[in-house]
């Protein structure tokens, strides 16, 4: 945070882009993943609330399934969301990267920090969101929340046929590895440039910044920021929500 008065410097403004256009193939048949319910509320609404919970976030841009923008707009109208935050909905693309780009394309002027947050991480706590924003505002142009790994990781030569034995190529030292989460936070201009420059297929936004040769830093993530990917993750997410409800005082 800067000590300068608002008269000499306009306040930093942060937007969150939420890619929610995936099908959720690994979750199995059903509605697009972001629209599936967790304890009765769509995962996407949980994710939007998680971003809007940060007082620093003044705009949330939701990237809807390409044929689902109207449905997502209706969901936003149906659910209670903080009024101090603005909301935009745009249709997404074939890949996560294209979907994030569609969100960046509608960023209004005046936003200088951008978060990119998976709709599939509906339960990230606000302290994690704020930690990422603070690190960007403190001068790191690209910030990712991450956790140490529980499992040892092996690099293999992937088998041509799934299920066949795969030769191990290497075992990176676990203590040096981190499992990265979202929201990832960026200087706006840097993230836009990364998305305009890098065309390789990547699985997160920070790796595009790395490909530009620019530094990315890791800050502490949170267990509850896990990604809902497979059916068991739905069970875990609903258990986390039930625990929160119990702790919120019954
Ligand atoms: N996403 C997106 N547009 C795509 C693909 C993915 O906006 N074309 C979003 C997903 O909606 C999700 C996030 O990117 O919020 C992370 O992707 P992932 O967890 O892989 O979700 P899906 O692609 O939906 O799941 P799967 O890979 O199992 O199909
Ligand atoms: Mg996917």
PDB file of C-alpha atoms and ligand atoms in Angstrom:
ATOM      1  CA  UNK A   1       0.000   0.000   0.000  1.00  0.00           C
ATOM      2  CA  UNK A   2       1.263   3.454  -0.886  1.00  0.00           C
ATOM      3  CA  UNK A   3       1.503   6.344   1.548  1.00  0.00           C
ATOM      4  CA  UNK A   4       0.715   8.840  -1.170  1.00  0.00           C
ATOM      5  CA  UNK A   5      -2.585  10.639  -0.796  1.00  0.00           C
ATOM      6  CA  UNK A   6      -5.405   9.972  -3.287  1.00  0.00           C
ATOM      7  CA  UNK A   7      -4.846  13.499  -4.602  1.00  0.00           C
ATOM      8  CA  UNK A   8      -1.420  12.591  -5.985  1.00  0.00           C
ATOM      9  CA  UNK A   9      -2.189   9.048  -7.054  1.00  0.00           C
ATOM     10  CA  UNK A  10      -5.507   7.433  -8.017  1.00  0.00           C
ATOM     11  CA  UNK A  11      -6.380   4.381  -5.909  1.00  0.00           C
ATOM     12  CA  UNK A  12      -5.290   1.046  -7.356  1.00  0.00           C
ATOM     13  CA  UNK A  13      -8.258  -0.780  -8.863  1.00  0.00           C
ATOM     14  CA  UNK A  14      -8.498  -4.534  -9.137  1.00  0.00           C
ATOM     15  CA  UNK A  15     -10.663  -6.706 -11.378  1.00  0.00           C
ATOM     16  CA  UNK A  16     -11.095 -10.476 -11.182  1.00  0.00           C
ATOM     17  CA  UNK A  17     -11.570 -12.540 -14.351  1.00  0.00           C
ATOM     18  CA  UNK A  18     -13.269 -15.886 -13.668  1.00  0.00           C
ATOM     19  CA  UNK A  19     -12.915 -18.443 -16.474  1.00  0.00           C
ATOM     20  CA  UNK A  20     -16.005 -20.647 -16.148  1.00  0.00           C
ATOM     21  CA  UNK A  21     -16.432 -21.881 -19.716  1.00  0.00           C
ATOM     22  CA  UNK A  22     -15.098 -25.444 -19.293  1.00  0.00           C
ATOM     23  CA  UNK A  23     -17.260 -28.535 -19.672  1.00  0.00           C
ATOM     24  CA  UNK A  24     -15.920 -30.399 -16.672  1.00  0.00           C
ATOM     25  CA  UNK A  25     -15.219 -33.632 -18.549  1.00  0.00           C
ATOM     26  CA  UNK A  26     -13.327 -35.164 -15.601  1.00  0.00           C
ATOM     27  CA  UNK A  27     -16.292 -34.556 -13.319  1.00  0.00           C
ATOM     28  CA  UNK A  28     -18.447 -36.811 -15.522  1.00  0.00           C
ATOM     29  CA  UNK A  29     -21.696 -36.245 -17.417  1.00  0.00           C
ATOM     30  CA  UNK A  30     -23.933 -33.339 -16.431  1.00  0.00           C
ATOM     31  CA  UNK A  31     -24.156 -29.577 -16.641  1.00  0.00           C
ATOM     32  CA  UNK A  32     -21.003 -27.493 -17.318  1.00  0.00           C
ATOM     33  CA  UNK A  33     -18.860 -27.793 -14.179  1.00  0.00           C
ATOM     34  CA  UNK A  34     -19.193 -24.161 -13.053  1.00  0.00           C
ATOM     35  CA  UNK A  35     -22.978 -24.439 -13.059  1.00  0.00           C
ATOM     36  CA  UNK A  36     -23.120 -27.570 -10.881  1.00  0.00           C
ATOM     37  CA  UNK A  37     -24.473 -27.018  -7.389  1.00  0.00           C
ATOM     38  CA  UNK A  38     -22.506 -27.202  -4.148  1.00  0.00           C
ATOM     39  CA  UNK A  39     -24.915 -27.371  -1.226  1.00  0.00           C
ATOM     40  CA  UNK A  40     -27.621 -25.978  -3.497  1.00  0.00           C
ATOM     41  CA  UNK A  41     -25.706 -23.012  -4.928  1.00  0.00           C
ATOM     42  CA  UNK A  42     -23.862 -23.111  -8.286  1.00  0.00           C
ATOM     43  CA  UNK A  43     -20.093 -23.463  -7.968  1.00  0.00           C
ATOM     44  CA  UNK A  44     -19.732 -20.289 -10.060  1.00  0.00           C
ATOM     45  CA  UNK A  45     -21.738 -18.230  -7.545  1.00  0.00           C
ATOM     46  CA  UNK A  46     -19.463 -19.464  -4.750  1.00  0.00           C
ATOM     47  CA  UNK A  47     -16.417 -18.460  -6.856  1.00  0.00           C
ATOM     48  CA  UNK A  48     -17.858 -15.003  -7.635  1.00  0.00           C
ATOM     49  CA  UNK A  49     -18.607 -14.444  -3.951  1.00  0.00           C
ATOM     50  CA  UNK A  50     -15.058 -15.502  -3.073  1.00  0.00           C
ATOM     51  CA  UNK A  51     -13.668 -12.752  -5.338  1.00  0.00           C
ATOM     52  CA  UNK A  52     -16.233 -10.098  -4.385  1.00  0.00           C
ATOM     53  CA  UNK A  53     -15.493 -10.808  -0.716  1.00  0.00           C
ATOM     54  CA  UNK A  54     -12.255  -8.874  -1.155  1.00  0.00           C
ATOM     55  CA  UNK A  55     -12.895  -5.159  -0.663  1.00  0.00           C
ATOM     56  CA  UNK A  56     -10.104  -4.481  -3.149  1.00  0.00           C
ATOM     57  CA  UNK A  57     -11.999  -6.141  -6.022  1.00  0.00           C
ATOM     58  CA  UNK A  58     -14.226  -3.590  -7.733  1.00  0.00           C
ATOM     59  CA  UNK A  59     -15.165  -5.617 -10.827  1.00  0.00           C
ATOM     60  CA  UNK A  60     -15.767  -9.315 -11.485  1.00  0.00           C
ATOM     61  CA  UNK A  61     -15.729 -10.495 -15.114  1.00  0.00           C
ATOM     62  CA  UNK A  62     -17.340 -13.909 -15.551  1.00  0.00           C
ATOM     63  CA  UNK A  63     -16.397 -15.886 -18.653  1.00  0.00           C
ATOM     64  CA  UNK A  64     -19.417 -18.100 -19.315  1.00  0.00           C
ATOM     65  CA  UNK A  65     -19.738 -21.263 -21.423  1.00  0.00           C
ATOM     66  CA  UNK A  66     -19.938 -20.042 -25.051  1.00  0.00           C
ATOM     67  CA  UNK A  67     -23.651 -20.895 -25.280  1.00  0.00           C
ATOM     68  CA  UNK A  68     -24.390 -20.063 -21.641  1.00  0.00           C
ATOM     69  CA  UNK A  69     -23.942 -16.294 -21.196  1.00  0.00           C
ATOM     70  CA  UNK A  70     -27.690 -15.673 -20.844  1.00  0.00           C
ATOM     71  CA  UNK A  71     -27.997 -18.450 -18.255  1.00  0.00           C
ATOM     72  CA  UNK A  72     -25.067 -17.052 -16.259  1.00  0.00           C
ATOM     73  CA  UNK A  73     -26.541 -13.530 -16.348  1.00  0.00           C
ATOM     74  CA  UNK A  74     -29.793 -14.969 -14.993  1.00  0.00           C
ATOM     75  CA  UNK A  75     -27.875 -16.739 -12.188  1.00  0.00           C
ATOM     76  CA  UNK A  76     -26.172 -13.484 -11.202  1.00  0.00           C
ATOM     77  CA  UNK A  77     -29.547 -11.743 -11.055  1.00  0.00           C
ATOM     78  CA  UNK A  78     -30.999 -14.558  -8.910  1.00  0.00           C
ATOM     79  CA  UNK A  79     -28.307 -14.654  -6.235  1.00  0.00           C
ATOM     80  CA  UNK A  80     -27.324 -12.079  -3.642  1.00  0.00           C
ATOM     81  CA  UNK A  81     -23.915 -10.563  -4.400  1.00  0.00           C
ATOM     82  CA  UNK A  82     -22.081  -7.606  -2.829  1.00  0.00           C
ATOM     83  CA  UNK A  83     -23.387  -4.373  -4.333  1.00  0.00           C
ATOM     84  CA  UNK A  84     -20.121  -2.476  -4.106  1.00  0.00           C
ATOM     85  CA  UNK A  85     -18.787  -4.744  -6.882  1.00  0.00           C
ATOM     86  CA  UNK A  86     -19.607  -4.510 -10.619  1.00  0.00           C
ATOM     87  CA  UNK A  87     -20.238  -7.653 -12.655  1.00  0.00           C
ATOM     88  CA  UNK A  88     -19.772  -8.390 -16.361  1.00  0.00           C
ATOM     89  CA  UNK A  89     -20.506 -11.612 -18.262  1.00  0.00           C
ATOM     90  CA  UNK A  90     -18.832 -12.571 -21.562  1.00  0.00           C
ATOM     91  CA  UNK A  91     -18.858 -15.833 -23.558  1.00  0.00           C
ATOM     92  CA  UNK A  92     -15.734 -18.002 -23.394  1.00  0.00           C
ATOM     93  CA  UNK A  93     -13.677 -19.969 -25.912  1.00  0.00           C
ATOM     94  CA  UNK A  94     -12.421 -23.451 -26.713  1.00  0.00           C
ATOM     95  CA  UNK A  95      -9.460 -23.352 -24.324  1.00  0.00           C
ATOM     96  CA  UNK A  96      -8.980 -21.850 -20.888  1.00  0.00           C
ATOM     97  CA  UNK A  97      -6.481 -19.445 -22.432  1.00  0.00           C
ATOM     98  CA  UNK A  98      -9.019 -18.199 -24.988  1.00  0.00           C
ATOM     99  CA  UNK A  99     -11.586 -17.813 -22.231  1.00  0.00           C
ATOM    100  CA  UNK A 100      -9.249 -15.718 -20.066  1.00  0.00           C
ATOM    101  CA  UNK A 101      -8.394 -13.596 -23.119  1.00  0.00           C
ATOM    102  CA  UNK A 102     -12.121 -12.975 -23.722  1.00  0.00           C
ATOM    103  CA  UNK A 103     -12.318 -11.628 -20.173  1.00  0.00           C
ATOM    104  CA  UNK A 104      -9.230  -9.439 -20.554  1.00  0.00           C
ATOM    105  CA  UNK A 105     -10.684  -7.986 -23.773  1.00  0.00           C
ATOM    106  CA  UNK A 106     -13.486  -6.267 -21.834  1.00  0.00           C
ATOM    107  CA  UNK A 107     -11.348  -4.794 -19.025  1.00  0.00           C
ATOM    108  CA  UNK A 108     -12.338  -1.143 -18.665  1.00  0.00           C
ATOM    109  CA  UNK A 109      -9.791   1.666 -18.268  1.00  0.00           C
ATOM    110  CA  UNK A 110      -8.645   2.404 -14.732  1.00  0.00           C
ATOM    111  CA  UNK A 111      -8.047  -1.213 -13.708  1.00  0.00           C
ATOM    112  CA  UNK A 112      -4.374  -1.781 -12.949  1.00  0.00           C
ATOM    113  CA  UNK A 113      -4.357  -5.145 -11.155  1.00  0.00           C
ATOM    114  CA  UNK A 114      -6.021  -8.257 -12.568  1.00  0.00           C
ATOM    115  CA  UNK A 115      -6.751 -11.529 -10.832  1.00  0.00           C
ATOM    116  CA  UNK A 116      -7.508 -14.663 -12.815  1.00  0.00           C
ATOM    117  CA  UNK A 117      -9.488 -17.172 -10.793  1.00  0.00           C
ATOM    118  CA  UNK A 118     -10.842 -20.593 -11.790  1.00  0.00           C
ATOM    119  CA  UNK A 119     -14.575 -20.993 -11.250  1.00  0.00           C
ATOM    120  CA  UNK A 120     -13.531 -24.526 -10.306  1.00  0.00           C
ATOM    121  CA  UNK A 121     -11.901 -23.190  -7.088  1.00  0.00           C
ATOM    122  CA  UNK A 122     -15.095 -21.968  -5.436  1.00  0.00           C
ATOM    123  CA  UNK A 123     -13.918 -22.016  -1.821  1.00  0.00           C
ATOM    124  CA  UNK A 124     -10.731 -19.933  -1.796  1.00  0.00           C
ATOM    125  CA  UNK A 125     -10.696 -17.861   1.426  1.00  0.00           C
ATOM    126  CA  UNK A 126     -10.658 -14.060   1.174  1.00  0.00           C
ATOM    127  CA  UNK A 127      -7.332 -13.853   3.028  1.00  0.00           C
ATOM    128  CA  UNK A 128      -5.671 -15.749   0.185  1.00  0.00           C
ATOM    129  CA  UNK A 129      -7.248 -13.387  -2.372  1.00  0.00           C
ATOM    130  CA  UNK A 130      -6.088 -10.346  -0.414  1.00  0.00           C
ATOM    131  CA  UNK A 131      -2.588 -11.798  -0.011  1.00  0.00           C
ATOM    132  CA  UNK A 132      -2.221 -12.094  -3.784  1.00  0.00           C
ATOM    133  CA  UNK A 133      -3.517  -8.555  -4.395  1.00  0.00           C
ATOM    134  CA  UNK A 134      -1.204  -7.113  -1.740  1.00  0.00           C
ATOM    135  CA  UNK A 135       1.839  -8.810  -3.272  1.00  0.00           C
ATOM    136  CA  UNK A 136       1.009  -7.346  -6.713  1.00  0.00           C
ATOM    137  CA  UNK A 137       0.436  -3.893  -5.268  1.00  0.00           C
ATOM    138  CA  UNK A 138       3.719  -4.179  -3.362  1.00  0.00           C
ATOM    139  CA  UNK A 139       5.496  -4.459  -6.708  1.00  0.00           C
ATOM    140  CA  UNK A 140       5.493  -8.107  -7.871  1.00  0.00           C
ATOM    141  CA  UNK A 141       4.079  -8.066 -11.421  1.00  0.00           C
ATOM    142  CA  UNK A 142       2.971 -11.725 -11.317  1.00  0.00           C
ATOM    143  CA  UNK A 143       1.909 -13.598  -8.163  1.00  0.00           C
ATOM    144  CA  UNK A 144       0.640 -17.141  -7.687  1.00  0.00           C
ATOM    145  CA  UNK A 145      -0.689 -18.734  -4.499  1.00  0.00           C
ATOM    146  CA  UNK A 146       0.709 -22.211  -3.984  1.00  0.00           C
ATOM    147  CA  UNK A 147       1.223 -24.998  -1.449  1.00  0.00           C
ATOM    148  CA  UNK A 148       3.989 -27.524  -0.835  1.00  0.00           C
ATOM    149  CA  UNK A 149       3.188 -30.988  -2.161  1.00  0.00           C
ATOM    150  CA  UNK A 150       2.119 -33.937  -0.042  1.00  0.00           C
ATOM    151  CA  UNK A 151       2.972 -36.527  -2.705  1.00  0.00           C
ATOM    152  CA  UNK A 152       6.363 -37.196  -4.217  1.00  0.00           C
ATOM    153  CA  UNK A 153       6.212 -36.350  -7.936  1.00  0.00           C
ATOM    154  CA  UNK A 154       7.831 -38.377 -10.717  1.00  0.00           C
ATOM    155  CA  UNK A 155       8.417 -37.321 -14.284  1.00  0.00           C
ATOM    156  CA  UNK A 156       7.636 -40.205 -16.650  1.00  0.00           C
ATOM    157  CA  UNK A 157       7.740 -41.058 -20.299  1.00  0.00           C
ATOM    158  CA  UNK A 158       3.955 -41.117 -20.876  1.00  0.00           C
ATOM    159  CA  UNK A 159       2.667 -44.447 -22.222  1.00  0.00           C
ATOM    160  CA  UNK A 160       0.978 -44.471 -25.631  1.00  0.00           C
ATOM    161  CA  UNK A 161      -1.830 -46.559 -24.151  1.00  0.00           C
ATOM    162  CA  UNK A 162      -3.309 -45.295 -20.873  1.00  0.00           C
ATOM    163  CA  UNK A 163      -2.749 -47.785 -18.063  1.00  0.00           C
ATOM    164  CA  UNK A 164       0.454 -49.274 -19.512  1.00  0.00           C
ATOM    165  CA  UNK A 165       3.559 -49.079 -17.263  1.00  0.00           C
ATOM    166  CA  UNK A 166       5.446 -45.811 -17.725  1.00  0.00           C
ATOM    167  CA  UNK A 167       9.235 -45.495 -17.314  1.00  0.00           C
ATOM    168  CA  UNK A 168      10.324 -42.970 -14.681  1.00  0.00           C
ATOM    169  CA  UNK A 169      12.576 -40.240 -16.059  1.00  0.00           C
ATOM    170  CA  UNK A 170      13.268 -38.160 -12.942  1.00  0.00           C
ATOM    171  CA  UNK A 171      12.187 -37.401  -9.370  1.00  0.00           C
ATOM    172  CA  UNK A 172      12.397 -33.646  -8.661  1.00  0.00           C
ATOM    173  CA  UNK A 173      13.179 -32.807  -5.027  1.00  0.00           C
ATOM    174  CA  UNK A 174       9.769 -32.428  -3.422  1.00  0.00           C
ATOM    175  CA  UNK A 175      10.877 -29.603  -1.129  1.00  0.00           C
ATOM    176  CA  UNK A 176      11.419 -27.389  -4.199  1.00  0.00           C
ATOM    177  CA  UNK A 177       8.001 -28.071  -5.750  1.00  0.00           C
ATOM    178  CA  UNK A 178       4.767 -26.142  -5.236  1.00  0.00           C
ATOM    179  CA  UNK A 179       1.239 -26.919  -6.383  1.00  0.00           C
ATOM    180  CA  UNK A 180      -0.169 -23.681  -7.737  1.00  0.00           C
ATOM    181  CA  UNK A 181      -3.681 -22.409  -7.273  1.00  0.00           C
ATOM    182  CA  UNK A 182      -5.699 -19.356  -8.205  1.00  0.00           C
ATOM    183  CA  UNK A 183      -6.406 -16.456  -8.006  1.00  0.00           C
ATOM    184  CA  UNK A 184      -3.177 -15.544  -9.762  1.00  0.00           C
ATOM    185  CA  UNK A 185      -2.555 -11.801  -9.699  1.00  0.00           C
ATOM    186  CA  UNK A 186      -0.910  -9.601 -12.315  1.00  0.00           C
ATOM    187  CA  UNK A 187      -0.057  -6.138 -13.351  1.00  0.00           C
ATOM    188  CA  UNK A 188      -2.751  -5.571 -15.963  1.00  0.00           C
ATOM    189  CA  UNK A 189      -0.521  -4.481 -18.851  1.00  0.00           C
ATOM    190  CA  UNK A 190       1.832  -7.402 -18.289  1.00  0.00           C
ATOM    191  CA  UNK A 191      -0.954  -9.992 -18.344  1.00  0.00           C
ATOM    192  CA  UNK A 192      -2.502  -8.493 -21.480  1.00  0.00           C
ATOM    193  CA  UNK A 193       0.902  -8.533 -23.193  1.00  0.00           C
ATOM    194  CA  UNK A 194       1.488 -12.156 -22.130  1.00  0.00           C
ATOM    195  CA  UNK A 195      -1.853 -13.191 -23.631  1.00  0.00           C
ATOM    196  CA  UNK A 196      -1.098 -11.343 -26.861  1.00  0.00           C
ATOM    197  CA  UNK A 197       2.410 -12.808 -27.185  1.00  0.00           C
ATOM    198  CA  UNK A 198       2.349 -16.401 -25.951  1.00  0.00           C
ATOM    199  CA  UNK A 199       0.501 -18.863 -28.166  1.00  0.00           C
ATOM    200  CA  UNK A 200       1.735 -22.165 -26.664  1.00  0.00           C
ATOM    201  CA  UNK A 201      -0.827 -24.200 -24.817  1.00  0.00           C
ATOM    202  CA  UNK A 202      -0.386 -23.566 -21.092  1.00  0.00           C
ATOM    203  CA  UNK A 203      -2.314 -24.585 -17.983  1.00  0.00           C
ATOM    204  CA  UNK A 204      -1.939 -21.363 -16.025  1.00  0.00           C
ATOM    205  CA  UNK A 205      -1.497 -17.658 -16.686  1.00  0.00           C
ATOM    206  CA  UNK A 206       1.726 -17.224 -14.732  1.00  0.00           C
ATOM    207  CA  UNK A 207       3.558 -19.599 -17.075  1.00  0.00           C
ATOM    208  CA  UNK A 208       2.824 -17.171 -19.937  1.00  0.00           C
ATOM    209  CA  UNK A 209       4.602 -14.458 -17.970  1.00  0.00           C
ATOM    210  CA  UNK A 210       7.496 -16.874 -17.349  1.00  0.00           C
ATOM    211  CA  UNK A 211       7.688 -17.419 -21.119  1.00  0.00           C
ATOM    212  CA  UNK A 212       8.175 -13.669 -21.535  1.00  0.00           C
ATOM    213  CA  UNK A 213      11.239 -14.098 -19.312  1.00  0.00           C
ATOM    214  CA  UNK A 214       9.714 -12.094 -16.475  1.00  0.00           C
ATOM    215  CA  UNK A 215       9.702 -13.000 -12.789  1.00  0.00           C
ATOM    216  CA  UNK A 216       6.781 -14.727 -11.096  1.00  0.00           C
ATOM    217  CA  UNK A 217       6.591 -15.133  -7.311  1.00  0.00           C
ATOM    218  CA  UNK A 218       4.725 -17.614  -5.152  1.00  0.00           C
ATOM    219  CA  UNK A 219       2.833 -16.634  -1.991  1.00  0.00           C
ATOM    220  CA  UNK A 220       1.077 -19.005   0.435  1.00  0.00           C
ATOM    221  CA  UNK A 221      -2.021 -20.683  -0.975  1.00  0.00           C
ATOM    222  CA  UNK A 222      -4.723 -22.425   1.037  1.00  0.00           C
ATOM    223  CA  UNK A 223      -6.024 -25.986   1.321  1.00  0.00           C
ATOM    224  CA  UNK A 224      -9.562 -24.762   0.666  1.00  0.00           C
ATOM    225  CA  UNK A 225      -8.490 -23.261  -2.672  1.00  0.00           C
ATOM    226  CA  UNK A 226      -8.331 -26.781  -4.163  1.00  0.00           C
ATOM    227  CA  UNK A 227      -9.728 -27.294  -7.647  1.00  0.00           C
ATOM    228  CA  UNK A 228     -12.940 -29.229  -8.072  1.00  0.00           C
ATOM    229  CA  UNK A 229     -11.880 -31.628 -10.806  1.00  0.00           C
ATOM    230  CA  UNK A 230     -13.138 -35.163 -10.124  1.00  0.00           C
ATOM    231  CA  UNK A 231     -16.311 -36.466  -8.401  1.00  0.00           C
ATOM    232  CA  UNK A 232     -14.571 -36.915  -5.021  1.00  0.00           C
ATOM    233  CA  UNK A 233     -13.754 -33.180  -5.019  1.00  0.00           C
ATOM    234  CA  UNK A 234     -17.503 -32.426  -4.899  1.00  0.00           C
ATOM    235  CA  UNK A 235     -17.752 -34.448  -1.686  1.00  0.00           C
ATOM    236  CA  UNK A 236     -14.826 -32.532  -0.179  1.00  0.00           C
ATOM    237  CA  UNK A 237     -16.222 -29.137  -1.256  1.00  0.00           C
ATOM    238  CA  UNK A 238     -19.596 -29.851   0.315  1.00  0.00           C
ATOM    239  CA  UNK A 239     -17.883 -31.018   3.509  1.00  0.00           C
ATOM    240  CA  UNK A 240     -15.910 -27.752   3.662  1.00  0.00           C
ATOM    241  CA  UNK A 241     -19.130 -25.765   3.227  1.00  0.00           C
ATOM    242  CA  UNK A 242     -20.847 -27.795   5.950  1.00  0.00           C
ATOM    243  CA  UNK A 243     -17.924 -27.145   8.326  1.00  0.00           C
ATOM    244  CA  UNK A 244     -18.054 -23.423   7.585  1.00  0.00           C
ATOM    245  CA  UNK A 245     -21.765 -23.361   8.240  1.00  0.00           C
ATOM    246  CA  UNK A 246     -21.286 -25.170  11.559  1.00  0.00           C
ATOM    247  CA  UNK A 247     -18.474 -22.777  12.584  1.00  0.00           C
ATOM    248  CA  UNK A 248     -20.553 -19.737  11.599  1.00  0.00           C
ATOM    249  CA  UNK A 249     -22.599 -20.406  14.686  1.00  0.00           C
ATOM    250  CA  UNK A 250     -25.537 -22.690  15.022  1.00  0.00           C
TER     251      UNK A 250
HETATM  252  N1  LIG B   1     -12.184 -23.039 -18.575  1.00  0.00           N
HETATM  253  C1  LIG B   1     -12.689 -22.048 -19.418  1.00  0.00           C
HETATM  254  N2  LIG B   1     -12.760 -22.267 -20.767  1.00  0.00           N
HETATM  255  C2  LIG B   1     -12.349 -23.431 -21.289  1.00  0.00           C
HETATM  256  C3  LIG B   1     -11.823 -24.445 -20.456  1.00  0.00           C
HETATM  257  C4  LIG B   1     -11.733 -24.226 -19.080  1.00  0.00           C
HETATM  258  O1  LIG B   1     -13.091 -20.988 -18.942  1.00  0.00           O
HETATM  259  N3  LIG B   1     -12.465 -23.603 -22.608  1.00  0.00           N
HETATM  260  C5  LIG B   1     -12.176 -22.821 -17.124  1.00  0.00           C
HETATM  261  C6  LIG B   1     -13.011 -23.846 -16.365  1.00  0.00           C
HETATM  262  O2  LIG B   1     -14.389 -23.461 -16.420  1.00  0.00           O
HETATM  263  C7  LIG B   1     -12.407 -23.812 -14.980  1.00  0.00           C
HETATM  264  C8  LIG B   1     -10.958 -23.382 -15.222  1.00  0.00           C
HETATM  265  O3  LIG B   1     -10.876 -22.956 -16.582  1.00  0.00           O
HETATM  266  O4  LIG B   1     -13.036 -22.876 -14.129  1.00  0.00           O
HETATM  267  C9  LIG B   1      -9.985 -24.508 -14.923  1.00  0.00           C
HETATM  268  O5  LIG B   1     -10.203 -25.553 -15.851  1.00  0.00           O
HETATM  269  P1  LIG B   1     -10.541 -27.065 -15.464  1.00  0.00           P
HETATM  270  O6  LIG B   1     -10.524 -27.262 -14.000  1.00  0.00           O
HETATM  271  O7  LIG B   1      -9.738 -27.938 -16.357  1.00  0.00           O
HETATM  272  O8  LIG B   1     -12.097 -27.159 -15.853  1.00  0.00           O
HETATM  273  P2  LIG B   1     -12.752 -27.860 -17.098  1.00  0.00           P
HETATM  274  O9  LIG B   1     -11.937 -27.613 -18.324  1.00  0.00           O
HETATM  275  O10 LIG B   1     -14.174 -27.445 -17.111  1.00  0.00           O
HETATM  276  O11 LIG B   1     -12.655 -29.396 -16.660  1.00  0.00           O
HETATM  277  P3  LIG B   1     -12.148 -30.636 -17.559  1.00  0.00           P
HETATM  278  O12 LIG B   1     -10.727 -30.291 -17.938  1.00  0.00           O
HETATM  279  O13 LIG B   1     -12.271 -31.815 -16.646  1.00  0.00           O
HETATM  280  O14 LIG B   1     -13.084 -30.701 -18.741  1.00  0.00           O
HETATM  281 MG1  LIG B   2      -9.875 -28.373 -18.465  1.00  0.00          MG
END
